[in-house]
Coordinates of C-alpha atoms and ligand atoms in Angstrom, one line a residue:
M1 CA 246.6 -19.7 46.2
R2 CA 245.5 -19.8 42.6
F3 CA 245.1 -23.2 41.0
L4 CA 247.0 -21.8 38.1
E5 CA 250.2 -21.7 40.2
L6 CA 249.8 -25.4 41.0
A7 CA 249.0 -26.3 37.4
E8 CA 252.1 -24.5 36.1
I9 CA 254.2 -26.4 38.6
L10 CA 252.7 -29.7 37.5
D11 CA 253.5 -28.7 33.9
K12 CA 257.1 -28.1 34.8
I13 CA 257.3 -31.3 36.7
E14 CA 256.0 -33.1 33.7
S15 CA 258.8 -31.8 31.5
T16 CA 261.7 -32.8 33.8
T17 CA 262.9 -36.2 34.7
K18 CA 265.3 -35.0 37.4
R19 CA 264.0 -35.8 40.8
L20 CA 266.0 -33.1 42.4
E21 CA 264.3 -30.5 40.2
M22 CA 260.9 -31.9 41.1
V23 CA 261.7 -31.7 44.8
E24 CA 262.8 -28.0 44.3
L25 CA 259.6 -27.1 42.5
I26 CA 257.3 -28.9 44.9
S27 CA 259.0 -27.6 48.0
S28 CA 258.8 -24.0 46.8
L29 CA 255.1 -24.5 46.1
L30 CA 254.6 -25.9 49.6
R31 CA 256.3 -23.0 51.2
R32 CA 254.0 -20.6 49.4
A33 CA 250.8 -22.7 50.0
E34 CA 250.2 -21.6 53.6
D35 CA 246.6 -22.2 54.5
D36 CA 246.1 -24.2 51.4
I37 CA 248.8 -26.7 52.1
R38 CA 246.6 -29.7 52.7
E39 CA 244.5 -29.1 49.5
T40 CA 247.7 -28.4 47.5
V41 CA 249.2 -31.8 48.4
F42 CA 246.0 -33.6 47.8
L43 CA 245.8 -32.1 44.3
L44 CA 249.5 -32.9 43.6
Q45 CA 248.5 -36.5 44.4
G46 CA 245.3 -36.3 42.4
K47 CA 243.3 -37.2 45.4
V48 CA 240.7 -35.7 47.7
A49 CA 241.4 -37.9 50.7
P50 CA 244.1 -40.4 51.8
D51 CA 243.5 -43.9 50.3
Y52 CA 242.6 -45.4 53.6
E53 CA 239.5 -43.2 54.0
G54 CA 238.1 -45.0 50.9
I55 CA 236.8 -41.8 49.3
E56 CA 237.0 -42.2 45.6
L57 CA 237.1 -39.1 43.4
G58 CA 236.0 -41.2 40.4
I59 CA 234.2 -39.3 37.7
A60 CA 233.6 -41.5 34.7
E61 CA 235.5 -40.6 31.6
K62 CA 232.2 -40.5 29.8
I63 CA 231.0 -37.5 32.0
A64 CA 234.3 -35.6 31.4
I65 CA 233.8 -36.2 27.7
R66 CA 230.2 -34.9 27.9
A67 CA 231.4 -31.8 29.7
L68 CA 234.0 -31.2 27.0
A69 CA 231.5 -31.7 24.2
S70 CA 229.1 -29.3 25.7
L71 CA 231.8 -26.6 26.1
S72 CA 233.5 -27.1 22.7
G73 CA 230.4 -27.7 20.6
L74 CA 232.0 -31.0 19.3
K75 CA 230.2 -34.3 19.3
E76 CA 231.0 -36.7 22.1
A77 CA 231.9 -39.4 19.5
T78 CA 234.5 -37.1 18.0
I79 CA 236.1 -36.6 21.3
E80 CA 236.0 -40.3 22.0
T81 CA 237.8 -41.0 18.7
E82 CA 240.5 -38.4 19.6
L83 CA 240.9 -40.0 23.0
V84 CA 241.5 -43.4 21.4
K85 CA 244.1 -41.8 19.2
K86 CA 245.9 -39.6 21.8
G87 CA 245.1 -41.3 25.0
D88 CA 245.1 -38.2 27.2
L89 CA 241.9 -36.4 27.8
G90 CA 243.8 -33.6 29.6
K91 CA 245.7 -32.5 26.5
I92 CA 242.6 -32.9 24.3
G93 CA 240.6 -30.6 26.6
E94 CA 243.4 -28.1 26.9
E95 CA 243.4 -27.7 23.1
L96 CA 239.6 -27.7 22.6
L97 CA 239.0 -25.1 25.3
R98 CA 242.0 -23.0 24.5
N99 CA 240.0 -20.0 23.5
K100 CA 236.8 -20.7 25.3
K101 CA 237.4 -19.4 28.8
Q102 CA 234.4 -17.5 30.0
V103 CA 235.3 -13.9 30.3
S104 CA 232.4 -12.2 32.0
L105 CA 231.5 -10.6 35.3
L106 CA 230.5 -14.0 36.5
S107 CA 233.8 -15.7 35.8
E108 CA 236.1 -16.2 38.7
E109 CA 239.6 -17.3 39.1
L110 CA 240.1 -20.8 40.2
T111 CA 241.7 -21.2 43.6
V112 CA 243.2 -24.4 45.1
K113 CA 240.5 -24.3 47.8
K114 CA 237.7 -23.9 45.3
V115 CA 239.0 -26.7 43.1
Y116 CA 239.5 -29.0 46.0
G117 CA 236.1 -28.2 47.4
S118 CA 234.4 -28.9 44.1
L119 CA 236.2 -32.2 43.7
L120 CA 235.2 -33.2 47.2
K121 CA 231.6 -32.5 46.3
I122 CA 232.0 -34.6 43.1
S123 CA 233.3 -37.5 45.2
K124 CA 230.5 -37.3 47.7
A125 CA 227.7 -37.0 45.1
S126 CA 225.7 -40.2 45.1
G127 CA 222.2 -41.5 44.4
G128 CA 219.7 -40.2 41.9
G129 CA 220.8 -37.3 39.7
S130 CA 224.4 -37.5 41.0
Q131 CA 225.8 -37.9 37.5
T132 CA 224.1 -34.6 36.4
R133 CA 225.4 -32.9 39.6
K134 CA 228.9 -34.1 38.9
L135 CA 228.7 -32.9 35.3
Q136 CA 227.5 -29.5 36.5
I137 CA 230.3 -29.1 39.0
L138 CA 232.9 -30.1 36.4
L139 CA 231.4 -27.7 33.8
D140 CA 231.6 -24.9 36.3
L141 CA 235.3 -25.6 36.9
L142 CA 236.2 -26.0 33.2
Q143 CA 234.4 -22.8 32.3
N144 CA 236.6 -20.8 34.5
A145 CA 239.8 -22.6 33.8
D146 CA 242.9 -21.5 31.8
P147 CA 244.1 -24.1 29.3
V148 CA 246.8 -25.6 31.5
E149 CA 244.3 -25.8 34.3
V150 CA 241.9 -27.6 32.1
R151 CA 244.6 -30.2 31.4
Y152 CA 245.2 -31.0 35.1
L153 CA 241.5 -30.7 36.1
L154 CA 240.6 -33.3 33.6
R155 CA 243.5 -35.6 34.6
I156 CA 242.6 -35.3 38.2
V157 CA 238.9 -35.9 37.9
T158 CA 239.4 -39.0 35.7
G159 CA 241.9 -40.5 38.1
K160 CA 244.9 -40.1 35.7
M161 CA 247.0 -38.1 38.1
R162 CA 247.6 -41.0 40.5
I163 CA 250.8 -41.8 38.9
G164 CA 251.7 -38.1 38.9
V165 CA 254.0 -37.2 41.7
A166 CA 255.4 -40.2 43.6
D167 CA 254.8 -40.2 47.4
M168 CA 258.6 -40.3 48.1
T169 CA 259.1 -37.2 46.0
I170 CA 256.6 -35.4 48.2
V171 CA 258.2 -36.8 51.4
D172 CA 261.5 -35.2 50.2
S173 CA 259.8 -32.0 49.3
I174 CA 258.2 -31.6 52.7
A175 CA 261.7 -32.2 54.3
V176 CA 263.3 -29.5 52.0
A177 CA 260.4 -27.1 52.3
F178 CA 260.4 -27.0 56.1
G179 CA 263.8 -28.3 57.0
T180 CA 266.6 -29.7 54.9
K181 CA 267.1 -32.8 52.7
D182 CA 268.6 -34.5 55.8
K183 CA 265.1 -34.5 57.4
S184 CA 263.7 -36.9 54.7
D185 CA 264.2 -39.9 56.9
L186 CA 262.3 -38.2 59.7
V187 CA 259.4 -37.4 57.3
E188 CA 259.5 -40.9 55.9
G189 CA 259.3 -42.3 59.4
A190 CA 256.2 -40.3 60.1
Y191 CA 254.8 -41.3 56.7
N192 CA 255.2 -44.9 57.6
I193 CA 252.8 -44.6 60.5
M194 CA 250.6 -41.9 59.1
P195 CA 250.5 -42.3 55.3
N196 CA 248.7 -39.0 54.9
L197 CA 251.1 -36.6 53.1
P198 CA 248.8 -33.5 53.2
E199 CA 248.5 -33.9 57.0
L200 CA 252.3 -34.3 57.4
A201 CA 252.9 -31.3 55.3
Y202 CA 250.5 -29.3 57.4
R203 CA 252.1 -30.4 60.6
A204 CA 255.6 -29.8 59.4
M205 CA 254.6 -26.3 58.3
S206 CA 252.7 -25.4 61.5
G207 CA 254.6 -27.2 64.2
G208 CA 258.1 -27.4 62.6
I209 CA 259.6 -30.4 60.9
D210 CA 260.9 -31.9 64.1
S211 CA 257.4 -32.1 65.5
L212 CA 256.9 -35.1 63.1
A213 CA 259.2 -37.1 65.3
S214 CA 256.6 -37.2 68.1
L215 CA 253.9 -38.6 65.8
K216 CA 252.2 -41.7 67.3
V217 CA 250.6 -44.7 65.8
T218 CA 246.9 -44.0 65.6
P219 CA 244.3 -46.8 65.5
G220 CA 242.2 -46.2 62.4
I221 CA 245.1 -45.0 60.4
P222 CA 247.0 -47.9 58.7
I223 CA 250.7 -48.4 59.2
R224 CA 252.8 -49.1 56.1
S225 CA 253.3 -52.9 56.0
M226 CA 256.7 -54.4 57.0
L227 CA 258.2 -56.2 54.0
A228 CA 260.6 -59.1 53.6
E229 CA 263.9 -59.7 51.8
R230 CA 264.5 -62.9 49.9
L231 CA 267.2 -65.5 49.8
P232 CA 267.5 -68.5 47.4
S233 CA 267.9 -71.3 50.0
L234 CA 267.0 -72.3 53.5
S235 CA 270.7 -72.8 54.3
E236 CA 271.4 -69.2 53.4
I237 CA 268.5 -68.1 55.6
L238 CA 269.8 -70.1 58.5
E239 CA 273.2 -68.6 58.1
K240 CA 271.8 -65.0 57.9
M241 CA 269.7 -65.6 61.0
D242 CA 272.7 -66.8 63.0
G243 CA 271.6 -70.4 63.2
R244 CA 268.1 -70.0 64.7
F245 CA 264.9 -68.3 63.5
A246 CA 261.1 -68.5 63.6
I247 CA 259.7 -70.1 60.5
E248 CA 256.1 -69.3 59.5
Y249 CA 253.7 -70.4 56.8
K250 CA 253.7 -67.9 54.0
Y251 CA 250.1 -67.8 53.1
D252 CA 249.1 -66.8 49.6
G253 CA 246.3 -64.3 49.9
L254 CA 245.8 -60.6 50.6
R255 CA 247.8 -58.7 53.1
T256 CA 245.3 -57.4 55.6
Q257 CA 245.9 -55.0 58.5
V258 CA 243.2 -55.1 61.1
H259 CA 242.3 -52.1 63.3
K260 CA 240.0 -52.7 66.1
I261 CA 238.8 -49.7 68.1
G262 CA 236.1 -50.8 70.5
D263 CA 233.2 -52.1 68.5
K264 CA 234.6 -50.7 65.2
V265 CA 236.8 -52.8 62.9
E266 CA 238.6 -51.5 59.9
L267 CA 240.6 -53.5 57.4
F268 CA 243.3 -52.2 55.1
S269 CA 245.2 -53.7 52.2
R270 CA 248.9 -53.6 51.6
R271 CA 248.3 -50.6 49.4
L272 CA 246.6 -49.0 52.4
E273 CA 243.2 -49.0 50.8
N274 CA 240.2 -49.4 53.1
V275 CA 238.9 -52.9 52.2
T276 CA 236.5 -53.3 55.2
S277 CA 233.4 -53.5 53.1
Q278 CA 234.8 -56.5 51.2
F279 CA 235.1 -58.7 54.3
P280 CA 232.0 -58.3 56.5
D281 CA 232.5 -61.9 57.7
I282 CA 236.1 -61.1 58.9
V283 CA 234.9 -57.9 60.5
E284 CA 232.3 -59.7 62.5
E285 CA 234.6 -62.5 63.6
I286 CA 237.3 -60.0 64.6
G287 CA 234.9 -58.5 67.0
K288 CA 234.6 -61.8 68.8
S289 CA 238.1 -63.2 68.4
V290 CA 240.2 -60.3 69.4
K291 CA 240.2 -60.0 73.2
A292 CA 241.4 -56.4 73.3
Q293 CA 239.5 -53.1 73.1
I294 CA 242.1 -51.6 70.8
A295 CA 244.3 -53.6 68.5
I296 CA 246.3 -53.2 65.3
L297 CA 247.2 -56.6 63.8
D298 CA 248.8 -57.8 60.6
G299 CA 247.8 -60.9 58.7
E300 CA 246.9 -62.5 55.4
A301 CA 243.4 -63.2 54.2
V302 CA 243.2 -66.5 52.3
P303 CA 240.3 -68.0 50.3
F304 CA 239.3 -71.2 52.0
N305 CA 237.1 -74.2 51.6
L306 CA 235.7 -74.5 55.1
D307 CA 234.3 -78.0 54.3
T308 CA 237.5 -79.5 53.4
N309 CA 239.6 -77.2 55.6
E310 CA 241.8 -76.4 52.7
M311 CA 243.2 -73.2 51.3
L312 CA 242.2 -72.3 47.8
P313 CA 244.3 -70.7 45.1
F314 CA 244.8 -67.0 45.8
Q315 CA 243.0 -65.8 42.6
E316 CA 239.7 -66.9 44.2
I317 CA 239.8 -64.0 46.6
S318 CA 239.7 -61.5 43.8
R319 CA 236.2 -62.6 43.1
R320 CA 235.2 -60.6 46.2
R321 CA 236.4 -57.4 44.7
G322 CA 233.9 -55.0 43.2
R323 CA 231.0 -57.3 43.8
K324 CA 229.0 -55.2 46.1
Y325 CA 225.6 -56.6 45.0
D326 CA 226.1 -60.3 45.4
L327 CA 228.7 -60.0 48.2
K328 CA 226.5 -62.0 50.5
E329 CA 226.5 -65.0 48.1
T330 CA 230.2 -64.6 47.4
I331 CA 230.9 -64.7 51.2
Q332 CA 229.2 -68.1 51.3
K333 CA 230.8 -69.4 48.2
I334 CA 234.3 -68.1 48.8
P335 CA 234.8 -68.0 52.6
V336 CA 238.0 -66.3 53.7
V337 CA 240.2 -67.1 56.6
L338 CA 242.4 -64.5 58.1
F339 CA 245.8 -65.8 59.3
L340 CA 247.2 -63.3 61.8
F341 CA 251.0 -63.1 62.2
D342 CA 251.8 -59.9 64.0
A343 CA 250.5 -57.4 66.5
M344 CA 251.6 -53.7 66.3
M345 CA 249.3 -52.5 69.1
I346 CA 247.3 -54.1 71.8
N347 CA 245.1 -52.3 74.2
G348 CA 246.7 -49.0 73.3
T349 CA 250.3 -50.2 73.9
N350 CA 252.5 -49.7 70.9
L351 CA 254.3 -53.0 70.3
M352 CA 256.3 -52.0 67.2
D353 CA 259.6 -51.6 69.1
V354 CA 259.1 -54.9 71.0
P355 CA 261.0 -57.9 69.6
Y356 CA 259.2 -60.5 67.5
A357 CA 258.9 -63.2 70.1
Q358 CA 257.1 -60.9 72.5
R359 CA 254.8 -59.6 69.9
R360 CA 253.9 -63.1 68.8
L361 CA 253.2 -64.0 72.4
K362 CA 250.9 -61.0 72.8
L363 CA 249.2 -62.0 69.6
T364 CA 248.5 -65.5 70.7
N365 CA 247.3 -64.4 74.1
T366 CA 244.9 -61.9 72.6
I367 CA 243.4 -64.0 69.8
E368 CA 240.8 -66.7 70.4
E369 CA 240.9 -68.7 67.2
S370 CA 237.6 -69.2 65.3
Q371 CA 236.5 -70.6 62.0
N372 CA 237.6 -67.5 60.1
I373 CA 240.3 -66.1 62.3
K374 CA 243.5 -68.1 62.9
I375 CA 247.0 -67.5 64.0
A376 CA 249.7 -68.1 61.4
K377 CA 251.5 -71.4 61.9
S378 CA 255.0 -70.9 63.3
R379 CA 257.9 -72.7 64.9
V380 CA 261.4 -72.0 66.0
V381 CA 264.0 -74.0 64.1
S382 CA 267.8 -74.3 64.2
D383 CA 268.6 -76.9 61.6
I384 CA 268.0 -77.3 57.9
E385 CA 266.1 -80.6 58.2
S386 CA 263.4 -79.1 60.4
A387 CA 263.2 -76.0 58.3
D388 CA 262.8 -78.1 55.2
R389 CA 260.2 -80.3 56.7
F390 CA 258.2 -77.2 57.7
F391 CA 258.6 -75.8 54.2
N392 CA 257.1 -78.9 52.6
E393 CA 254.4 -79.0 55.2
A394 CA 253.5 -75.4 54.2
L395 CA 253.4 -76.2 50.5
E396 CA 251.3 -79.2 51.1
A397 CA 248.8 -77.1 53.1
G398 CA 248.5 -74.8 50.1
C399 CA 251.0 -72.1 51.1
E400 CA 253.4 -70.6 48.7
G401 CA 256.4 -71.0 50.9
I402 CA 257.7 -69.9 54.3
M403 CA 258.6 -66.6 56.0
A404 CA 261.6 -66.7 58.2
K405 CA 261.6 -64.2 61.0
S406 CA 264.5 -63.1 63.2
I407 CA 264.1 -63.8 66.9
E408 CA 266.9 -61.6 68.0
D409 CA 266.1 -58.5 70.1
K410 CA 266.6 -56.2 67.2
S411 CA 263.6 -57.9 65.4
V412 CA 261.2 -55.0 65.8
Y413 CA 258.2 -54.2 63.5
K414 CA 259.7 -51.9 60.9
P415 CA 256.9 -50.3 58.9
G416 CA 257.5 -49.9 55.2
A417 CA 261.0 -51.5 55.5
R418 CA 262.3 -54.4 53.5
E419 CA 265.1 -55.8 55.5
F420 CA 266.6 -59.2 56.5
L421 CA 264.6 -59.3 59.7
W422 CA 262.0 -61.1 57.6
I423 CA 263.1 -63.3 54.8
K424 CA 260.8 -65.0 52.3
Y425 CA 261.5 -68.3 50.7
K426 CA 259.0 -69.6 48.2
R427 CA 258.7 -71.9 45.3
E428 CA 260.2 -69.9 42.5
Y429 CA 258.1 -71.7 39.9
Q430 CA 254.5 -72.2 39.4
L431 CA 253.6 -75.3 37.5
E432 CA 250.6 -76.7 36.0
M433 CA 250.5 -80.5 36.3
E434 CA 250.2 -81.3 32.6
D435 CA 248.3 -84.5 33.0
T436 CA 245.3 -85.5 35.0
V437 CA 245.6 -88.5 37.4
D438 CA 243.0 -91.2 38.2
L439 CA 242.8 -91.6 42.0
V440 CA 241.0 -94.1 44.2
V441 CA 238.6 -93.0 47.0
V442 CA 239.8 -94.7 50.2
G443 CA 238.2 -92.5 52.9
A444 CA 236.1 -89.4 53.5
F445 CA 235.7 -86.6 55.9
G446 CA 232.4 -85.3 57.3
G447 CA 231.3 -81.9 55.8
Q448 CA 230.6 -78.7 57.5
G449 CA 228.3 -75.8 56.7
K450 CA 226.3 -76.5 53.6
R451 CA 228.0 -79.8 53.3
S452 CA 227.0 -81.0 56.7
G453 CA 225.5 -84.4 56.8
G454 CA 227.4 -85.4 53.6
Y455 CA 231.1 -85.5 52.8
G456 CA 233.3 -82.4 52.9
A457 CA 236.3 -84.1 51.3
L458 CA 237.5 -87.5 50.1
L459 CA 240.8 -89.1 50.9
M460 CA 242.4 -90.1 47.6
A461 CA 245.1 -92.7 46.9
V462 CA 247.3 -94.1 44.2
Y463 CA 248.1 -97.7 43.7
S464 CA 251.4 -99.5 44.3
R465 CA 251.5 -102.5 42.0
E466 CA 254.6 -104.1 43.5
E467 CA 253.1 -104.2 47.0
D468 CA 249.4 -104.2 46.2
K469 CA 248.9 -101.1 48.5
F470 CA 246.9 -97.9 48.1
R471 CA 248.8 -94.9 49.4
T472 CA 247.3 -91.5 50.0
V473 CA 248.2 -88.6 47.8
C474 CA 245.7 -85.8 48.6
K475 CA 242.4 -84.7 50.1
L476 CA 239.9 -83.9 47.4
G477 CA 237.1 -81.4 48.1
S478 CA 237.1 -79.1 45.0
G479 CA 235.6 -79.3 41.6
F480 CA 232.3 -81.1 42.7
S481 CA 228.9 -79.7 41.8
D482 CA 226.3 -79.6 44.6
E483 CA 224.5 -82.5 42.9
Q484 CA 227.7 -84.6 42.7
L485 CA 228.4 -83.9 46.4
D486 CA 224.8 -85.0 47.3
N487 CA 225.3 -88.2 45.4
L488 CA 228.6 -89.2 46.9
P489 CA 227.3 -91.0 50.1
R490 CA 225.0 -93.0 47.9
M491 CA 227.7 -93.9 45.4
L492 CA 230.2 -94.9 48.1
K493 CA 227.7 -96.8 50.3
P494 CA 228.4 -100.2 48.8
Y495 CA 232.1 -99.9 49.6
S496 CA 231.7 -98.6 53.2
L497 CA 233.9 -100.1 55.9
K498 CA 234.0 -99.9 59.7
S499 CA 237.8 -99.3 59.6
R500 CA 240.6 -98.8 57.2
D501 CA 241.1 -101.4 54.5
H502 CA 244.3 -103.4 55.2
R503 CA 245.6 -102.5 51.8
V504 CA 245.3 -98.7 52.5
E505 CA 248.3 -97.0 54.0
S506 CA 247.5 -93.7 55.6
T507 CA 248.8 -91.5 58.4
I508 CA 245.6 -89.5 58.2
D509 CA 242.6 -90.6 60.2
A510 CA 239.5 -90.4 58.0
D511 CA 236.0 -90.2 59.4
F512 CA 234.8 -92.8 56.9
W513 CA 236.7 -95.7 55.2
F514 CA 236.0 -97.5 52.0
T515 CA 237.2 -100.5 50.1
P516 CA 239.3 -99.0 47.3
S517 CA 236.9 -99.1 44.3
L518 CA 235.7 -95.8 43.0
V519 CA 238.1 -94.0 40.7
L520 CA 237.9 -90.2 40.0
E521 CA 239.8 -88.1 37.5
V522 CA 241.8 -85.3 39.2
K523 CA 243.8 -82.4 38.1
G524 CA 246.3 -80.7 40.4
A525 CA 248.6 -77.7 40.3
E526 CA 251.8 -79.7 41.0
I527 CA 253.3 -82.6 42.8
T528 CA 255.1 -81.6 46.1
L529 CA 257.0 -83.4 48.8
S530 CA 254.7 -84.2 51.7
P531 CA 255.3 -85.0 55.3
T532 CA 251.9 -86.6 55.7
H533 CA 250.9 -88.5 52.6
T534 CA 252.2 -92.0 52.1
C535 CA 252.5 -92.1 48.3
C536 CA 256.1 -92.8 47.3
R537 CA 257.2 -92.4 50.9
D538 CA 261.1 -92.3 51.3
V539 CA 261.5 -92.6 47.5
V540 CA 262.4 -89.1 46.6
K541 CA 263.4 -88.0 50.1
K542 CA 263.8 -89.8 53.4
G543 CA 260.7 -89.2 55.6
A544 CA 258.7 -87.6 52.9
G545 CA 256.0 -88.7 50.5
L546 CA 254.5 -87.0 47.5
A547 CA 251.3 -85.1 47.4
I548 CA 249.2 -83.4 44.8
R549 CA 248.7 -79.7 45.5
F550 CA 245.4 -78.0 44.8
P551 CA 243.6 -81.1 43.5
R552 CA 240.3 -80.6 41.7
F553 CA 237.8 -83.2 40.5
T554 CA 237.5 -82.8 36.7
G555 CA 233.9 -84.1 36.7
K556 CA 234.9 -87.5 35.2
W557 CA 234.0 -90.6 37.2
R558 CA 236.4 -93.3 35.9
T559 CA 233.8 -96.1 36.2
D560 CA 235.7 -97.7 33.3
K561 CA 238.7 -98.2 35.6
K562 CA 239.1 -100.6 38.5
A563 CA 241.0 -99.5 41.6
D564 CA 244.1 -101.3 40.6
E565 CA 244.1 -99.6 37.3
A566 CA 244.3 -96.2 38.9
T567 CA 247.4 -94.0 38.5
N568 CA 250.2 -95.9 40.2
E569 CA 253.1 -94.7 42.3
Q570 CA 255.6 -95.1 39.5
E571 CA 253.7 -92.7 37.4
I572 CA 253.6 -90.1 40.1
I573 CA 257.4 -90.4 40.6
E574 CA 257.9 -89.9 36.9
M575 CA 255.6 -86.9 36.8
Y576 CA 257.4 -85.4 39.8
H577 CA 260.8 -85.8 38.1
S578 CA 259.7 -84.5 34.7
Q579 CA 258.2 -81.5 36.5
R580 CA 261.5 -81.0 38.3
K581 CA 263.4 -81.4 35.0
K582 CA 261.1 -78.8 33.5
V583 CA 261.8 -76.5 36.4
L584 CA 265.6 -76.9 36.0
A585 CA 265.3 -76.3 32.3
D586 CA 263.2 -73.2 32.9
N587 CA 265.7 -71.8 35.4
A588 CA 268.7 -72.7 33.2
Ligands
AMP1 P1 255.8 -61.1 48.6 O1 254.4 -60.5 48.3 O2 256.2 -62.3 47.8 O3 256.9 -60.0 48.6 O4 255.8 -61.6 50.1 C1 255.4 -60.9 51.2 C2 254.0 -61.0 51.5 O5 253.7 -62.3 52.0 C3 253.5 -60.2 52.6 O6 253.2 -58.9 52.2 C4 252.3 -60.9 53.1 O7 251.2 -60.4 52.3 C5 252.5 -62.3 52.8 N1 252.6 -63.2 53.9 C6 252.0 -64.4 54.0 N2 252.3 -65.1 55.1 C7 253.0 -64.2 55.9 C8 253.6 -64.3 57.2 N3 253.5 -65.4 57.9 N4 254.4 -63.3 57.6 C9 254.5 -62.2 56.8 N5 254.0 -62.0 55.6 C10 253.2 -63.0 55.1

């Protein structure tokens, strides 16, 4: 098939907003594509491979501009200025090369196969001289292209087609091309377990649309992630779940699907991109922790401070992206823990139609937890109080809320679906604690890894004036420089005790105890209810204290303050209420 045919269809698609019309256009193209069907669908998507294969077409805009400059005789800077003005290199190229198509014995019509093959070559070019080779391939294509072909070639190579035709439009088009619109659900079902539209189009064409029903989950090909609905309160969740459900921590990180095939491990993001190379530490640990030859697992990768055993804010994980060169250092600085919460396949048995409780059991039986691989915290609850307690526990641990999961028989793993089998409930607001607080060191925990031999985290307390007590409010392990960490044992030595000071109230057992003396300035994200900390216990809520979420040392030692001058309980309560008032005002 000529590339021109595809380019003209793309042009028509661009000028309609009606989805039905798009489906008509694409399905007729698919019917005509025959042997070129895979390449046709890839080009419609502006790709050369499914996202999960991790093959990037990527040609820098700079090179495309250079190609245009060389063919049009204009300066690169002139084209750049045009691009800033118009924003679409495709249209600019179309105009510039309108009358420049090579007409000679050497010129050849562009076919879909030829364009796809050239783009594949571009995507595979690497190493020395690769930029020149890419440029050459592009020049060769552009020289032989009609104006409308130029437009789409340029958009495809510079990655601007990705938002072109939506996947679901292609799903419908495959159904219409090789069956009827009613078959869309069937194609979507296949797409959920094999998100590779060119392959599905090929199979539908060659084996008939119904052959897609027998598609099987394939290790190495990511499944579209199951998603969750939301409800505004735990009581509504309890009602929706008929009075009983599994409640899990909702970790705030990066959705990660694990595929283990013998010795090989591949990781995929929620957008089904292959992210294996970003997490060599997880890959290695999966090999040891997963006691199955073949497994497909679902989880959340969370940045973690292994010394303090605390989760870090989600943003930290993004520092792993695009840092190929110092990845090694980043792995050490920002360790990641993968919390697994589901199993879709174990040892070749597809578990997606098996109810939640059984999948969870399979998961726990297959995983041997390690430093970097853990199983998501979960419990079955049937009353609001337990659910609420678990929710607060989750927040205190650094999670963003909870995930409620149905434990009825119908609770299968539904790829790509957002239904009430899973319901999320999270804090709707994200607050910055406006003020810093001054907290007293009352205990410490031994460090691990590079902090071994020293302290990994400190147990921090506020002061109660009325009762002359120090009550714990957080563990503090972030914000210290290496030097400050090294100095901590020396600074705290004079206050060291064999056991807990009688004025310290703590449900947490520290490794080391101190006379409350040293005061540190701390900044947190917010103040939350806490089932473990003793600060303001029973004041806001029976059975709960208050804790500071994501505390960080600001770098300021408050040596000017004595322990009994540290932030007191009353101030924490006031901060908690003003924060709540602010939330209510924001939501009003
Ligand atoms: P949201 O991104 O707010 O729509 O919430 C859904 C996301 O929560 C999922 O895509 C996962 O990345 C994440 N998540 C964290 N913990 C869990 C869990 N225990 N079960 C399911 N999803 C979880």
